Coordinates of C-alpha atoms and ligand atoms in Angstrom, one line a residue:
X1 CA 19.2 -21.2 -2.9
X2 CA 16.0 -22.2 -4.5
X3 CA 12.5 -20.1 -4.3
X4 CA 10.1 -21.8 -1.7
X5 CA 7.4 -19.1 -1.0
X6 CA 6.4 -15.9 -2.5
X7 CA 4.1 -13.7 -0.1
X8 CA 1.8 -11.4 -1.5
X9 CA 1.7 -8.6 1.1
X10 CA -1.2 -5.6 0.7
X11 CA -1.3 -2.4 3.3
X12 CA -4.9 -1.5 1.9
X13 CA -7.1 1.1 3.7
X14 CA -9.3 2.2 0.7
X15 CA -9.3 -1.6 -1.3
X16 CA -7.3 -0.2 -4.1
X17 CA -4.2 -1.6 -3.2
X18 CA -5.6 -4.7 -2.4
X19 CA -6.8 -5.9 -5.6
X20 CA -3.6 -4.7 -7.3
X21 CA -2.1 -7.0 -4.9
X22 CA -4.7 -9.6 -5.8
X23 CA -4.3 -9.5 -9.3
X24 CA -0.7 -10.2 -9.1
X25 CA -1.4 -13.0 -6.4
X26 CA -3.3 -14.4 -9.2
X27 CA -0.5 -14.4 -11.8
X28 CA 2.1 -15.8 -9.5
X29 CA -0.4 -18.6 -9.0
X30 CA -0.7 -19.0 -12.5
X31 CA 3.0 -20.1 -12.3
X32 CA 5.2 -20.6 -15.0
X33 CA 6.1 -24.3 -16.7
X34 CA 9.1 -25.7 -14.5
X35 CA 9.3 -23.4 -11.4
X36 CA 6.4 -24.3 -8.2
X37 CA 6.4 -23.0 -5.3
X38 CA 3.8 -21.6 -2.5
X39 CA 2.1 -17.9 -3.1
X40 CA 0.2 -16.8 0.5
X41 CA -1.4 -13.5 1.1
X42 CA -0.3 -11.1 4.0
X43 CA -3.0 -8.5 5.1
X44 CA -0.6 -6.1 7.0
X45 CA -3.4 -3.7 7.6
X46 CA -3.9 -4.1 11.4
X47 CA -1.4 -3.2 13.7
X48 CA -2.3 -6.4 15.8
X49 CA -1.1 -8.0 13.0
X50 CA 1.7 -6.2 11.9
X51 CA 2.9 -7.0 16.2
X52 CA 1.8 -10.9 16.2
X53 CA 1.1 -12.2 12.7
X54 CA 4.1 -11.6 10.6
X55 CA 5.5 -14.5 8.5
X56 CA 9.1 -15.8 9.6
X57 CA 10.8 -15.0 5.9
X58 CA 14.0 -16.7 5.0
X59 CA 16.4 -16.2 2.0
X60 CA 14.4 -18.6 -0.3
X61 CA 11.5 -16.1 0.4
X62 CA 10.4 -13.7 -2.4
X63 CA 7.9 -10.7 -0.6
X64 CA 5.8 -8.5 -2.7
X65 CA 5.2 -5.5 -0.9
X66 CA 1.9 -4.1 -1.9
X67 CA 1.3 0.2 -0.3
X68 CA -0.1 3.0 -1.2
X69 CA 1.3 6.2 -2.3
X70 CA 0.4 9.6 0.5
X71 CA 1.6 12.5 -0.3
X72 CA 4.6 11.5 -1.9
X73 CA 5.4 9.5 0.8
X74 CA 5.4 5.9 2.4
X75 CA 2.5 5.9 4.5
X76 CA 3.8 6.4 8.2
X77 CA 1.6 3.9 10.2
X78 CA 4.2 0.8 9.2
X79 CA 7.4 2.6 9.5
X80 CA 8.2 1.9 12.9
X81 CA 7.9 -2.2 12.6
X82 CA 10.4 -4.2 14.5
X83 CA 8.8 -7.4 14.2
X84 CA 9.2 -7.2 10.1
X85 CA 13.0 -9.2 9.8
X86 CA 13.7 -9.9 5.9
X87 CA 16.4 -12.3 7.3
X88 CA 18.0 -11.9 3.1
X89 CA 14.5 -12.6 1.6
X90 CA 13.9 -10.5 -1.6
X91 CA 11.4 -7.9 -2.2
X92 CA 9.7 -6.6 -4.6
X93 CA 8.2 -3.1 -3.7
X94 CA 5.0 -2.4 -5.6
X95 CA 3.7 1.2 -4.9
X96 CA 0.0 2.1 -6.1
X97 CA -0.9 5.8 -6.3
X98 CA -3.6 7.6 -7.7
X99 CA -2.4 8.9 -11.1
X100 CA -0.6 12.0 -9.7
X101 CA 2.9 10.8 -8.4
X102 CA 4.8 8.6 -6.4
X103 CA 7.7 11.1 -6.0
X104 CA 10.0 9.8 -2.7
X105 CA 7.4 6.4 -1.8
X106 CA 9.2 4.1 -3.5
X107 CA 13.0 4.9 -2.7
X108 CA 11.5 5.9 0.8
X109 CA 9.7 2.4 1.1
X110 CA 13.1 0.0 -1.0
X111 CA 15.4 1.9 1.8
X112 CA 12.7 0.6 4.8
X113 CA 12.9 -2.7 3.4
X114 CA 16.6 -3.1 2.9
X115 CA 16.6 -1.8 6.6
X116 CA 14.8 -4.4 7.6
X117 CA 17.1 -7.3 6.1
X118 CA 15.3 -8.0 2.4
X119 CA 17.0 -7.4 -0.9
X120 CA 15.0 -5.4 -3.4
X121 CA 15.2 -6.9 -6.2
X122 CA 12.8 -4.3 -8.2
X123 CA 9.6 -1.9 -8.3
X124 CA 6.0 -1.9 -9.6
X125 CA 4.0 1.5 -10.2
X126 CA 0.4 0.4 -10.3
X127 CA -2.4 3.0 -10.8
X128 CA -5.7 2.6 -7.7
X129 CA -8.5 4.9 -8.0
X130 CA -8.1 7.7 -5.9
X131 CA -9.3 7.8 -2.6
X132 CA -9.1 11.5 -2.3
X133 CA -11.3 11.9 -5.2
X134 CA -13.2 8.9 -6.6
X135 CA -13.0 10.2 -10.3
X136 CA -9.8 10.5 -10.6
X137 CA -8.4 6.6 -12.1
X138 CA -11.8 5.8 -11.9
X139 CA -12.5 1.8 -11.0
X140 CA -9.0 1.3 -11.5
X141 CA -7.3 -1.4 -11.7
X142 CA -9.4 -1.8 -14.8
X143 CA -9.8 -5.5 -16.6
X144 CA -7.0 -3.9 -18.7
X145 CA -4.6 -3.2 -15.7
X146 CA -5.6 -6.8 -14.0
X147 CA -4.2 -8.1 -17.4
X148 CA -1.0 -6.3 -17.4
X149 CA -0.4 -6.9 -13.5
X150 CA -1.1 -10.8 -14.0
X151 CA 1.6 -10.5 -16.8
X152 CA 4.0 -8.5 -14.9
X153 CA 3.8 -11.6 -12.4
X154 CA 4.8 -14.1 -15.1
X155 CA 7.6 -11.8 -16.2
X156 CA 8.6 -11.9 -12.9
X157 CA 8.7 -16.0 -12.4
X158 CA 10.5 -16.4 -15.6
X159 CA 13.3 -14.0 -14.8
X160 CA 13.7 -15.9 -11.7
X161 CA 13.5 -19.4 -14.1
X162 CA 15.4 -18.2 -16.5
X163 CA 18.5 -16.6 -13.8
X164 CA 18.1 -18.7 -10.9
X165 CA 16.7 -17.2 -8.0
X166 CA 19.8 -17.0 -5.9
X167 CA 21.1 -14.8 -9.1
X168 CA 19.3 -11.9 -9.3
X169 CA 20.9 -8.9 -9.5
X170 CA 19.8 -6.6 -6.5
X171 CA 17.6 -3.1 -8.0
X172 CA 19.8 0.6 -7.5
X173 CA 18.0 3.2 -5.4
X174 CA 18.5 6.6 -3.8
X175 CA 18.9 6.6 -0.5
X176 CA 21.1 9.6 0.5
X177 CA 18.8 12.0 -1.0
X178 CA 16.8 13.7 1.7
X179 CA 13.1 13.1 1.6
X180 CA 10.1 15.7 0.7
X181 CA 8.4 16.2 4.3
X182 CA 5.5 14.4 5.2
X183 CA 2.2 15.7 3.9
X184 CA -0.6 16.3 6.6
X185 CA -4.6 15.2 7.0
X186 CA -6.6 17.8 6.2
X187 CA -8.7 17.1 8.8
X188 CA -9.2 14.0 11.4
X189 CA -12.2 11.6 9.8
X190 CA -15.0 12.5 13.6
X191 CA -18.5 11.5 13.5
X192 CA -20.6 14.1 12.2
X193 CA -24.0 12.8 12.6
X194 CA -24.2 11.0 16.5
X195 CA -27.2 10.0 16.0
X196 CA -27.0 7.9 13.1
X197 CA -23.3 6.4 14.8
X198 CA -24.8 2.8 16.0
X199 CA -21.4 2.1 17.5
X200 CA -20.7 -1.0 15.7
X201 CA -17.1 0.0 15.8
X202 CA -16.1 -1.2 12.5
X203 CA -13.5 2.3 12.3
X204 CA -12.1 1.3 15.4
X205 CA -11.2 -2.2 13.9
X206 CA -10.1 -0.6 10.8
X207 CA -7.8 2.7 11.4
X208 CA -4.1 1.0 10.3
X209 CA -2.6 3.6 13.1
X210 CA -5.0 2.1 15.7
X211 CA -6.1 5.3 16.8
X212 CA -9.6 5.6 17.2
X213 CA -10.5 5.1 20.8
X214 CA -12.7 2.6 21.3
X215 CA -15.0 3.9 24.4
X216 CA -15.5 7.6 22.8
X217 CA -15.2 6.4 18.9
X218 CA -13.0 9.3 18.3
X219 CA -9.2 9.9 17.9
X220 CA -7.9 11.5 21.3
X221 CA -6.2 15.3 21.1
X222 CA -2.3 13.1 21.8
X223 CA -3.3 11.1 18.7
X224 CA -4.5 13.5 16.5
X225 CA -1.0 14.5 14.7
X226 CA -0.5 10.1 14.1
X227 CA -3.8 10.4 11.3
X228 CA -2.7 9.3 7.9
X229 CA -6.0 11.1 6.4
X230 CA -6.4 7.2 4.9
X231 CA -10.1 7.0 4.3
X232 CA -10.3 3.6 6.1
X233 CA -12.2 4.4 8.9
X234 CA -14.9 6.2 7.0
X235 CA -14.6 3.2 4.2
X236 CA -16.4 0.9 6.7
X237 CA -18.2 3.3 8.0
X238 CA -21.4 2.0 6.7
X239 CA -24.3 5.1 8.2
X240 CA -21.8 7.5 6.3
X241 CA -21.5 9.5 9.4
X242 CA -18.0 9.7 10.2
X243 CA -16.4 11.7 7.7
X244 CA -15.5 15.6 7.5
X245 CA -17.6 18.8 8.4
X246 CA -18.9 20.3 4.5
X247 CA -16.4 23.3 4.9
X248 CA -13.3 20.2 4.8
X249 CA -14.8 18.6 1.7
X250 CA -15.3 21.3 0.0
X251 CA -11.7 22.6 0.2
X252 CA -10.4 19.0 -0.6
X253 CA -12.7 19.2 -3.7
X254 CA -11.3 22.1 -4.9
X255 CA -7.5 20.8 -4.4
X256 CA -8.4 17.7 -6.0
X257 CA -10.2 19.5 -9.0
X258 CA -6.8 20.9 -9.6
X259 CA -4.4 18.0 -9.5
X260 CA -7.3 15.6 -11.6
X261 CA -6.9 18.8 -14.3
X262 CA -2.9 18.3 -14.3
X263 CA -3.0 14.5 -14.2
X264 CA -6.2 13.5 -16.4
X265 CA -3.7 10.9 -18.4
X266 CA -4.3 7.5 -18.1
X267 CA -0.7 6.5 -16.6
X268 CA 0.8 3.2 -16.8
X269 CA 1.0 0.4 -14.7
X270 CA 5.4 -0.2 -14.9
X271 CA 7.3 -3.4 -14.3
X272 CA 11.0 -2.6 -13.5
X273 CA 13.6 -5.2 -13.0
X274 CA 17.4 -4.8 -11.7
X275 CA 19.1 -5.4 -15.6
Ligands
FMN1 C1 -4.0 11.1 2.2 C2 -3.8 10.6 0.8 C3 -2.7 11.0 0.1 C4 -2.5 10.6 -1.2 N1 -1.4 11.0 -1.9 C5 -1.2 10.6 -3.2 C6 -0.1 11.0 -3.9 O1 0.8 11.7 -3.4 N2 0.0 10.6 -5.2 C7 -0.9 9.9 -5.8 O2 -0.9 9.6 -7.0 N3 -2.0 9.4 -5.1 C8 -2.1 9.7 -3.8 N4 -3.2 9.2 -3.1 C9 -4.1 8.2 -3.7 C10 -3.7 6.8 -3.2 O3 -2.3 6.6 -3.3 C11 -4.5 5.8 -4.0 O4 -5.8 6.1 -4.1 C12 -4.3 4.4 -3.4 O5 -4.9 3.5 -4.3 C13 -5.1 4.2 -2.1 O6 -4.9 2.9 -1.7 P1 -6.1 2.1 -1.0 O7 -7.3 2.1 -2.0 O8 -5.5 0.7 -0.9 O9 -6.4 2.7 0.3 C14 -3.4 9.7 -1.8 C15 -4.5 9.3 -1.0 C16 -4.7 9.7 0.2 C17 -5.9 9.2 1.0
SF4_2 S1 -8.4 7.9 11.9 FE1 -9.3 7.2 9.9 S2 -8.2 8.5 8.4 FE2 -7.0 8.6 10.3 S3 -5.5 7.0 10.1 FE3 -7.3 6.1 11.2 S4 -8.5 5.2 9.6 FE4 -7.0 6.5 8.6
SF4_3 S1 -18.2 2.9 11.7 FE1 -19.6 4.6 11.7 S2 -21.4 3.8 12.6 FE2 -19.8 2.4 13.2 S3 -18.9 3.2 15.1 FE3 -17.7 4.1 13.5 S4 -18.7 6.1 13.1 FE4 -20.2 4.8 14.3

């Protein structure tokens, strides 16, 4: 069983994740002497894509699975995913947080994926700029962390050159422990400022829980409790006005101020590898 294909997957509301994913996209197709094969990208962003566009991955498939880190948590608006089947491709998960923690995301996320038929073959923590509070990992990934991720990539191809694909040892997780709960949204991104909103409807294109109703621009009372508080809707959001009444900001100011204060190392980026 040979590699074929490695697809670089990125969930990205913010951009973060993306170019973490993109920097290791790049090292992959760097390659390494003596082993080709194909490197696509997978946007799984939309849910129209996550329903109609998923590749069809077989064993000689390698996935790198490219989130973000909420709350401690694997971000919600993917978990329920039938059409994802791993069909014995392997995976490896790649979770990028803000500098604070990625606590139960990454067993939470390797247990999803082995659900869903791939074999995790190991883990990435990369370090995004925070986008809770841009000045905590400030403009990270840095030159320095696009570096390290490229390298991690060509660490990766030569394991599988120098083991064989078909014999990598599968990566031990925990998956009896019982997760932390699910954090919650302070507060539903709504627009603030009608009369700047030109309805160009770029937050309705962008939510990843495609929630944001398209005729009122706003997220329905049903659908309120389905917000991941992801930022992507008020990423595109290019007038500024959706976003959260000066009261919300404020308090998520003050919580951030706290956590930057207990997490103002820079932490590493970490490659880990079944032995
Ligand atoms: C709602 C929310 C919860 C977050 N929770 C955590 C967390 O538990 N630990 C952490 O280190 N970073 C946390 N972050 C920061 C993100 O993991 C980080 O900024 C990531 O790069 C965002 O990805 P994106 O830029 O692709 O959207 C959180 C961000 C948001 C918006
Ligand atoms: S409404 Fe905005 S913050 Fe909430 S999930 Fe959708 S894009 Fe993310
Ligand atoms: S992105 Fe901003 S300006 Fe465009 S429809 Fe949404 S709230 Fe209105």
């Amino acid at each position: 069983m040979e590699l074929q294909r490695i697809v670089v997957a990125h969930f990205s509301p913010t951009g973060g994740t993306k170019k973490v994913a993109q920097a290791l996209q790049n090292g992959f197709k760097a390659g390494v002497e003596g082993l080709e094969c194909q490197v696509v990208p997978f946007n799984f962003l939309s849910p129209t894509i996550r329903a109609k566009r998923v590749p069809k991955f077989t064993e000689h498939d390698l996935l790198i699975f490219a989130y973000p880190v909420f709350f401690g948590r694997m971000p919600w608006a993917f978990e329920n995913w039938p059409e994802l089947v791993g069909n014995g491709a392997k995976v490896i998960v790649v979770s990028v947080y803000g500098n604070r923690a990625i606590e139960d995301a990454a067993r939470e996320t390797m247990s999803f994926l082995s659900n869903h038929g791939f074999k995790v073959l190991g883990h990435i923590e990369a370090i995004a700029q925070h986008s809770q509070e841009s000045t905590l990992a400030a403009h990270r990934p840095d030159d320095e962390d696009v570096v390290e991720l490229k390298s991690f990539a060509q660490r990766i191809l030569q394991t599988i050159k120098d083991q064989g694909f078909a014999s990598l040892k599968e990566y031990e997780f925990d998956c009896t422990t019982p997760l932390k709960a699910p954090g919650k949204a302070p507060c539903v991104p709504f627009i603030t400022d009608a009369d700047n909103c030109d309805q160009c409807l770029r937050c309705v294109s962008a939510c990843p829980c495609g929630i944001i109703d398209k005729d009122t621009i706003s997220v329905k009372d049903e659908d309120l409790a389905l917000c991941m508080g992801c930022r992507a809707c008020m990423n595109v959001c290019k007038s500024c006005t959706r976003g959260f009444p000066q009261k919300v900001h404020q308090a998520i100011a003050e919580r951030m101020a706290m956590i930057k204060a207990a997490n103002s190392e820079r932490k590493p980026n970490v490659l880990s590898l079944a032995p």
